């Protein structure tokens, strides 16, 4: 019943979990080379001792115990601000653990249909909080033919489903795809991928299970490799987290860990609640990254002697518009927070979805500005090894020189950052992830349309047209 140390966290992952990567069965994720960087990243969330971290990362629960702030149910706008500060200092695994906030958001609605589900949410959340556990959000199904309903698929397992109901629980079969950090979490929180209808009771299933539950298998993929140089790959080499293709091969889930088992009318509640908390994380990250783009553009333009050129100033200003609109949207979402019936405070879904959509749908255009400013060197710069080779170092220092106040190594580092962020390992992943993670653009359009006060807008139109009825 306490906070874990980084070492206790690593030890807790030696639990017989079944992982695969690049055709190999991984016996122990804590010692395998491929997981070295992700494990280090995730372990840092358990560092409560570095200066300032205890305050940023912990809070005091109603029981008087200390817990990670990711479990704090926000009750005020200030709590939301503290949560955002924590998120800026947390790995993506800490981010996915916000799945418990989504469950707590949905709890009230679940309780109206089955009080046991609401009690289960509460107890699973309490268990995770008191044992300093991390969880992943497993919502995206394989989905097969997108044009057909789950019941109409050639293989019914293409949507995760209940295959057996027993006195003591349910047996589940299916797969959840693209699940961030699954290999390094303690719990997998499973939710229906979308709203379900009559006849889709078996697909209307939500639960939480430990990663080492018999029948759970994870196939991992990543854009980064353990031997990347931090000079050539400043982002990918230092921060990466595998995505897991999780298989549920007839997995038994006891009733006390089930949040939904057949009530199709509630299936959509999860997607809605999770979408909000996922997109809060996405928007926070975009605010940080958009400022980084502005800094990169200005610094490189100065290094290259083009910072005063009209078209460069224009592009940098476009990047500032992007960064500022994202920042203001996030700020506004906190100011216009909403409150659940039991007093939980959450950022305004309208602003969060508008911000996430705007950020995602304009990222590629902002990257274009960066590439325009940078020049071709972004993808052709020789590597650190060539800089350290005495036969070639002199040529690099001579021909990568721009002016006396710019160190050639600094210029190389900045160019490597641009390539890694926008045109290589992390950057390639990011180009897709920015569009898809958090539910895809279509999901953000739907929530935005539903959240906007259309009645008020119609009244504005009536007034303008002189319509009195
Ligand atoms: C790096 C990364 C990390 C992720 N992490 C997680 C995670 O931790 N947990 C998790 O659960 N998910 C995660 N996701 C999954 C993400 O939420 C999905 O990729 C996203 O919801 C889109 O689903 P999909 O990939 O199956 O694409 P699809 O659903 O196939 O979408 C592709 C296109 O098809 C369209 N489409 C699909 N169905 C229909 C239809 N019936 N009618 C009309 N158009 C349709 C979509 O609108 C979209 O334009 C992650 C994704 C990425 C890339």
XYZ file of C-alpha atoms and ligand atoms in Angstrom:
522
model
C 0.000 0.000 0.000
C 2.559 2.579 -1.019
C 4.497 4.238 -3.774
C 6.891 1.993 -5.650
C 10.552 2.729 -6.265
C 11.882 2.429 -9.845
C 13.524 -0.870 -8.840
C 10.278 -2.235 -7.346
C 8.507 -1.269 -10.561
C 11.037 -3.172 -12.672
C 10.781 -6.164 -10.339
C 6.962 -6.128 -10.618
C 7.234 -6.740 -14.371
C 8.964 -10.098 -13.830
C 5.608 -11.847 -13.576
C 5.514 -14.372 -16.407
C 3.894 -12.033 -18.934
C 3.959 -13.253 -22.550
C 5.680 -10.847 -24.958
C 6.995 -11.233 -28.474
C 9.098 -8.956 -30.661
C 10.772 -9.429 -34.046
C 9.930 -13.129 -34.073
C 11.307 -13.780 -30.616
C 9.546 -14.715 -27.360
C 10.758 -12.254 -24.715
C 11.215 -14.047 -21.404
C 11.958 -10.950 -19.324
C 11.219 -7.410 -20.515
C 13.392 -5.966 -17.773
C 16.608 -7.473 -19.130
C 15.973 -7.581 -22.889
C 17.910 -4.950 -24.894
C 14.882 -3.918 -26.991
C 13.020 -2.684 -23.914
C 15.939 -0.857 -22.281
C 14.967 2.702 -23.238
C 11.195 2.298 -22.785
C 11.761 0.672 -19.413
C 14.048 3.489 -18.339
C 11.437 6.028 -19.497
C 8.606 4.296 -17.643
C 10.740 3.796 -14.513
C 11.347 7.531 -14.275
C 7.677 8.011 -13.385
C 8.506 6.197 -10.130
C 11.227 8.687 -9.295
C 9.679 10.556 -6.391
C 12.982 11.604 -4.882
C 14.450 14.033 -7.458
C 14.001 17.695 -6.517
C 10.421 18.888 -7.010
C 9.135 15.528 -8.235
C 7.295 14.486 -5.085
C 5.198 17.616 -5.278
C 4.561 17.252 -9.019
C 3.931 13.497 -8.964
C 2.058 12.808 -5.738
C -1.013 13.870 -3.809
C -2.627 12.912 -0.517
C -5.656 10.656 -0.868
C -8.854 11.021 1.213
C -7.504 8.142 3.344
C -4.406 10.201 4.133
C -2.047 8.042 2.084
C 0.309 9.259 -0.631
C -0.398 8.218 -4.232
C 0.716 9.111 -7.753
C -1.107 12.183 -9.010
C -2.344 10.299 -12.067
C -4.943 8.787 -9.696
C -6.128 12.099 -8.269
C -9.781 12.712 -9.082
C -9.795 16.422 -9.992
C -12.226 18.424 -7.861
C -11.166 21.962 -8.796
C -9.600 23.863 -11.682
C -6.378 23.965 -9.666
C -6.360 20.164 -9.533
C -6.562 20.160 -13.342
C -3.585 22.510 -13.581
C -1.580 20.277 -11.237
C -2.565 17.287 -13.318
C -1.251 18.965 -16.478
C 2.021 19.778 -14.746
C 2.285 16.104 -13.764
C 1.544 15.055 -17.362
C 4.381 17.226 -18.652
C 6.680 15.245 -16.356
C 5.348 11.784 -17.112
C 6.006 9.069 -19.673
C 3.354 7.923 -22.103
C 2.668 4.968 -19.787
C 1.797 7.455 -17.075
C -0.418 9.090 -19.701
C -2.302 5.902 -20.552
C -2.891 5.280 -16.844
C -5.397 8.153 -17.131
C -7.694 5.373 -18.328
C -8.816 5.224 -14.675
C -10.106 8.797 -15.010
C -12.161 7.644 -17.985
C -13.561 4.781 -15.900
C -14.374 7.160 -13.052
C -16.047 9.505 -15.580
C -18.198 6.622 -16.825
C -18.860 5.174 -13.352
C -22.079 7.109 -12.690
C -23.731 5.954 -15.908
C -22.616 2.352 -15.338
C -24.016 2.431 -11.810
C -27.444 3.468 -13.073
C -27.667 0.173 -14.978
C -25.742 -2.154 -12.692
C -24.364 -0.957 -9.359
C -21.903 -3.869 -9.339
C -20.127 -2.407 -12.386
C -19.707 0.937 -10.615
C -18.399 -0.831 -7.497
C -15.946 -2.811 -9.634
C -14.622 0.395 -11.220
C -14.111 1.860 -7.762
C -12.292 -1.193 -6.399
C -10.047 -1.713 -9.460
C -9.158 1.993 -9.377
C -8.417 1.747 -5.630
C -6.225 -1.315 -6.123
C -4.208 0.414 -8.837
C -3.865 3.622 -6.840
C -2.823 1.907 -3.622
C -0.264 -0.288 -5.362
C 1.090 2.416 -7.695
C 0.180 0.413 -10.801
C 0.177 1.540 -14.424
C -2.457 0.610 -16.971
C -3.018 0.731 -20.706
C -6.105 1.695 -22.655
C -7.165 -1.217 -24.831
C -10.040 -0.011 -26.971
C -9.103 -0.406 -30.659
C -10.355 -3.712 -32.063
C -9.037 -5.455 -35.193
C -12.417 -4.569 -36.817
C -12.057 -6.634 -40.011
C -14.334 -5.277 -42.754
C -15.100 -1.749 -41.567
C -18.300 -1.687 -43.616
C -19.862 -4.515 -41.610
C -21.168 -4.701 -38.050
C -19.350 -6.920 -35.525
C -22.020 -9.623 -35.826
C -21.704 -9.645 -39.620
C -17.931 -10.239 -39.787
C -16.630 -13.467 -41.345
C -14.791 -14.099 -38.070
C -16.667 -12.939 -34.967
C -13.375 -12.576 -33.034
C -12.470 -9.478 -35.102
C -14.238 -7.558 -32.347
C -13.275 -8.582 -28.804
C -16.158 -10.566 -27.362
C -17.486 -12.738 -24.586
C -17.368 -16.405 -25.629
C -18.530 -17.892 -22.337
C -20.402 -16.701 -19.252
C -19.673 -18.588 -16.052
C -20.803 -18.282 -12.433
C -17.446 -16.805 -11.499
C -16.793 -14.616 -14.549
C -16.559 -14.382 -18.324
C -14.228 -15.818 -20.966
C -13.075 -13.316 -23.580
C -11.583 -13.773 -27.055
C -10.280 -11.205 -29.546
C -7.466 -8.733 -30.056
C -6.789 -5.080 -29.306
C -4.365 -3.371 -31.668
C -1.821 -0.523 -31.360
C -1.904 -0.563 -27.548
C 0.750 1.846 -26.310
C 3.130 0.518 -23.631
C 1.217 -2.735 -23.082
C 4.413 -4.695 -22.407
C 5.394 -2.429 -19.503
C 2.038 -1.931 -17.770
C 0.479 -3.862 -14.897
C -3.153 -3.775 -16.017
C -4.945 -3.834 -19.344
C -8.215 -1.911 -19.230
C -10.412 -3.155 -22.067
C -13.345 -1.195 -23.462
C -15.649 -1.580 -26.487
C -14.197 0.121 -29.544
C -17.481 1.884 -30.370
C -21.164 2.114 -29.570
C -22.956 -1.225 -29.981
C -26.541 -2.063 -30.845
C -29.078 -4.823 -30.187
C -27.609 -8.213 -31.058
C -24.111 -6.989 -30.157
C -24.314 -7.876 -26.446
C -21.262 -10.158 -26.523
C -19.139 -7.346 -27.990
C -20.314 -4.933 -25.312
C -17.612 -5.876 -22.873
C -15.292 -3.947 -20.579
C -12.941 -5.179 -17.884
C -9.475 -4.836 -16.410
C -6.966 -7.660 -16.031
C -3.301 -7.983 -15.104
C -0.969 -8.242 -18.116
C 0.208 -11.681 -16.962
C -3.298 -13.195 -17.032
C -3.230 -16.603 -18.760
C -4.160 -16.278 -22.453
C -2.903 -12.677 -22.841
C -0.154 -12.401 -25.466
C 1.502 -9.205 -26.703
C 3.356 -8.756 -29.989
C 5.412 -5.563 -29.826
C 6.496 -3.046 -32.465
C 8.533 0.149 -32.191
C 10.158 2.790 -34.387
C 13.321 2.838 -32.277
C 16.140 0.419 -31.574
C 18.325 0.143 -28.495
C 21.613 1.041 -30.184
C 20.571 4.422 -31.648
C 22.988 7.307 -31.042
C 21.510 10.188 -29.065
C 23.491 12.552 -31.310
C 21.885 11.255 -34.518
C 18.479 10.453 -32.955
C 17.992 12.865 -30.039
C 14.298 11.966 -29.631
C 14.010 8.354 -30.733
C 17.050 7.220 -28.782
C 15.902 8.804 -25.554
C 12.118 8.382 -25.607
C 10.341 5.488 -27.192
C 7.605 3.137 -26.185
C 6.490 0.022 -28.058
C 2.914 -0.459 -29.184
C 1.402 -3.860 -28.422
C -0.798 -6.084 -30.569
C -2.658 -7.762 -27.694
C -4.307 -11.132 -28.164
C -6.931 -12.443 -25.761
C -6.820 -16.161 -26.304
C -9.849 -17.258 -24.269
C -8.980 -15.182 -21.234
C -10.917 -15.701 -18.011
C -12.022 -12.493 -16.267
C -13.565 -12.771 -12.776
C -16.828 -10.820 -12.266
C -15.187 -8.413 -9.815
C -13.042 -7.074 -12.680
C -15.908 -6.695 -15.179
C -17.347 -3.221 -15.943
C -19.713 -4.244 -18.744
C -20.931 -7.595 -19.996
C -23.785 -7.307 -22.435
C -25.602 -4.008 -21.846
C -25.041 -2.719 -25.392
C -26.597 0.672 -24.668
C -23.596 1.482 -22.444
C -20.850 0.491 -24.912
C -20.491 4.006 -26.319
C -20.110 5.555 -22.860
C -16.580 4.143 -22.564
C -15.363 5.370 -25.950
C -16.667 8.838 -25.152
C -15.045 8.983 -21.699
C -11.746 7.517 -22.846
C -11.617 9.732 -25.921
C -11.722 12.797 -23.693
C -8.867 11.685 -21.409
C -6.739 10.408 -24.313
C -7.156 13.697 -26.176
C -6.286 15.768 -23.112
C -2.947 13.935 -23.125
C -2.648 14.424 -26.880
C -3.343 18.153 -26.652
C -0.862 18.657 -23.798
C 1.827 16.961 -25.920
C 0.904 19.052 -28.975
C 1.217 22.288 -27.032
C 4.751 21.280 -26.047
C 5.686 20.124 -29.546
C 4.284 23.187 -31.299
C 6.495 25.454 -29.191
C 9.420 23.193 -30.071
C 8.667 23.730 -33.775
C 8.748 27.508 -33.337
C 12.086 27.278 -31.534
C 13.563 24.966 -34.154
C 12.474 27.222 -37.024
C 13.879 30.381 -35.481
C 17.138 28.799 -34.323
C 17.881 27.116 -37.630
C 17.012 30.242 -39.582
C 19.491 32.149 -37.404
C 22.165 29.456 -37.845
C 21.641 29.630 -41.624
C 21.525 33.433 -41.851
C 17.984 33.591 -43.226
C 16.031 34.659 -40.136
C 15.245 38.120 -41.560
C 14.048 36.886 -44.951
C 10.374 37.740 -45.468
C 9.189 34.260 -46.384
C 11.013 32.730 -43.393
C 9.420 35.217 -40.976
C 6.047 34.369 -42.520
C 6.531 30.661 -41.956
C 7.771 31.122 -38.426
C 4.741 33.307 -37.738
C 2.472 30.551 -39.061
C 4.148 28.223 -36.579
C 3.496 30.735 -33.794
C -0.208 30.943 -34.753
C -0.334 27.154 -34.541
C 1.429 27.008 -31.171
C -0.599 29.823 -29.640
C -3.983 28.543 -30.798
C -3.188 25.150 -29.284
C -2.012 26.689 -26.020
C -5.080 28.920 -25.773
C -7.414 26.029 -26.525
C -5.894 23.962 -23.747
C -6.040 26.892 -21.302
C -9.663 27.516 -22.209
C -10.589 23.867 -21.735
C -9.450 24.152 -18.117
C -11.214 27.440 -17.503
C -14.465 26.035 -18.935
C -14.217 22.770 -16.997
C -17.274 20.611 -16.418
C -18.311 18.588 -13.379
C -19.836 15.103 -13.045
C -22.733 14.437 -10.671
C -20.309 13.176 -8.018
C -18.097 16.261 -8.240
C -15.299 15.118 -10.556
C -13.986 17.985 -12.643
C -12.834 17.500 -16.247
C -11.683 19.849 -19.043
C -14.326 21.019 -21.488
C -14.723 18.321 -24.188
C -15.498 20.966 -26.853
C -12.173 22.758 -26.458
C -10.207 19.539 -26.032
C -11.631 18.063 -29.230
C -11.310 21.288 -31.213
C -7.701 21.644 -30.063
C -6.747 18.042 -30.711
C -8.375 18.132 -34.150
C -6.768 21.434 -35.083
C -3.359 20.272 -33.872
C -3.536 16.905 -35.612
C -4.948 18.091 -38.902
C -2.395 20.915 -39.231
C 0.741 19.096 -38.021
C 1.758 18.004 -41.516
C 1.475 21.577 -42.807
C 3.669 22.830 -39.962
C 6.240 20.137 -40.728
C 6.210 21.349 -44.339
C 7.198 24.831 -43.127
C 10.069 23.338 -41.124
C 11.288 21.332 -44.130
C 11.021 24.411 -46.318
C 13.147 26.410 -43.886
C 15.666 23.602 -43.264
C 16.842 22.572 -46.722
C 17.858 19.113 -47.951
C 20.525 18.661 -45.289
C 17.742 17.401 -43.024
C 17.866 14.000 -44.708
C 21.464 13.914 -45.994
C 23.524 15.052 -43.011
C 26.402 12.614 -42.350
C 26.236 10.774 -39.034
C 27.989 11.309 -35.728
C 30.369 8.465 -36.616
C 31.599 10.487 -39.620
C 32.121 13.502 -37.393
C 34.194 11.377 -35.007
C 36.243 9.806 -37.855
C 39.469 11.802 -38.158
C 39.582 11.217 -41.924
C 36.223 12.944 -42.472
C 35.809 15.230 -39.455
C 37.749 18.086 -41.017
C 35.599 18.093 -44.136
C 32.409 18.134 -42.092
C 33.624 20.990 -39.924
C 34.743 22.932 -43.036
C 31.664 22.463 -45.209
C 29.011 22.513 -42.517
C 30.369 25.858 -41.287
C 27.947 28.782 -41.589
C 29.371 31.600 -39.405
C 31.722 32.056 -36.496
C 29.065 32.132 -33.772
C 27.547 28.786 -34.862
C 29.297 25.656 -33.664
C 29.192 22.961 -36.371
C 28.281 20.288 -33.830
C 25.369 22.384 -32.579
C 24.164 22.835 -36.135
C 24.363 19.070 -36.658
C 22.458 18.419 -33.436
C 19.664 20.767 -34.493
C 19.420 19.236 -37.949
C 19.319 15.765 -36.398
C 16.517 16.903 -34.115
C 14.529 18.109 -37.132
C 15.098 14.855 -39.021
C 14.231 12.704 -36.017
C 11.158 14.788 -35.120
C 9.733 15.125 -38.618
C 11.361 12.859 -41.190
C 12.777 9.712 -39.635
C 12.143 7.196 -36.852
C 10.055 9.151 -34.323
C 8.984 11.587 -37.038
C 7.518 8.895 -39.294
C 5.645 7.397 -36.366
C 4.435 10.859 -35.357
C 3.057 11.692 -38.823
C 0.605 8.789 -38.478
C 0.119 8.888 -34.741
C -0.899 12.526 -34.658
C -3.812 11.674 -36.948
C -4.847 8.316 -35.477
C -4.056 8.206 -31.768
C -6.870 9.390 -29.553
C -9.500 8.004 -31.883
C -8.813 9.551 -35.281
C -10.070 12.785 -36.788
C -13.593 11.494 -37.406
C -14.079 10.851 -33.668
C -13.061 14.432 -32.857
C -15.469 15.799 -35.456
C -18.324 13.806 -33.932
C -17.674 15.035 -30.374
C -17.181 18.612 -31.543
C -20.455 18.591 -33.478
C -22.307 17.126 -30.491
C -20.706 19.438 -27.916
C -21.210 22.707 -29.778
C -24.224 24.794 -28.771
C -26.032 24.599 -32.113
C -29.262 25.996 -30.643
C -27.460 29.175 -29.668
C -25.859 29.410 -33.116
C -29.258 28.971 -34.775
C -30.638 31.788 -32.643
C -27.815 34.054 -33.837
C -28.785 33.169 -37.420
C -32.491 33.821 -36.708
C -31.697 37.191 -35.177
C -29.492 38.151 -38.106
C -32.174 37.152 -40.600
C -34.984 38.800 -38.665
C -36.798 35.476 -38.015
C -38.930 35.893 -34.916
C -40.485 32.418 -34.574
C 0.988 5.006 -32.333
C -0.430 4.714 -32.000
C -0.763 4.466 -30.678
C -2.063 4.087 -30.343
N -2.357 3.782 -29.034
C -3.558 3.239 -28.738
C -3.833 2.760 -27.419
O -3.014 2.877 -26.510
N -5.022 2.178 -27.188
C -5.944 2.021 -28.158
O -6.990 1.459 -27.881
N -5.727 2.471 -29.417
C -4.554 3.071 -29.722
N -4.307 3.532 -30.997
C -5.309 3.262 -32.019
C -6.045 4.483 -32.546
O -7.016 4.907 -31.636
C -6.646 4.017 -33.886
O -5.560 3.893 -34.798
C -7.716 4.933 -34.404
O -8.843 4.901 -33.565
C -8.161 4.499 -35.816
O -8.523 3.153 -35.831
P -7.838 2.167 -36.862
O -6.368 2.314 -36.762
O -8.402 0.815 -36.652
O -8.215 2.724 -38.271
P -9.600 2.599 -39.047
O -10.726 2.504 -38.057
O -9.466 1.539 -40.049
O -9.687 4.021 -39.705
C -9.082 4.346 -40.953
C -10.077 5.195 -41.747
O -11.262 4.435 -41.980
C -12.395 5.190 -41.601
N -13.434 4.269 -41.145
C -13.302 3.222 -40.291
N -14.496 2.600 -40.109
C -15.382 3.263 -40.877
C -16.780 3.094 -41.135
N -17.482 2.128 -40.558
N -17.380 3.955 -41.974
C -16.672 4.974 -42.555
N -15.350 5.171 -42.365
C -14.722 4.321 -41.532
C -11.881 6.091 -40.461
O -12.721 7.224 -40.228
C -10.508 6.463 -40.998
O -10.625 7.525 -41.907
C -3.043 3.990 -31.355
C -2.712 4.295 -32.676
C -1.431 4.665 -32.998
C -1.100 4.972 -34.430
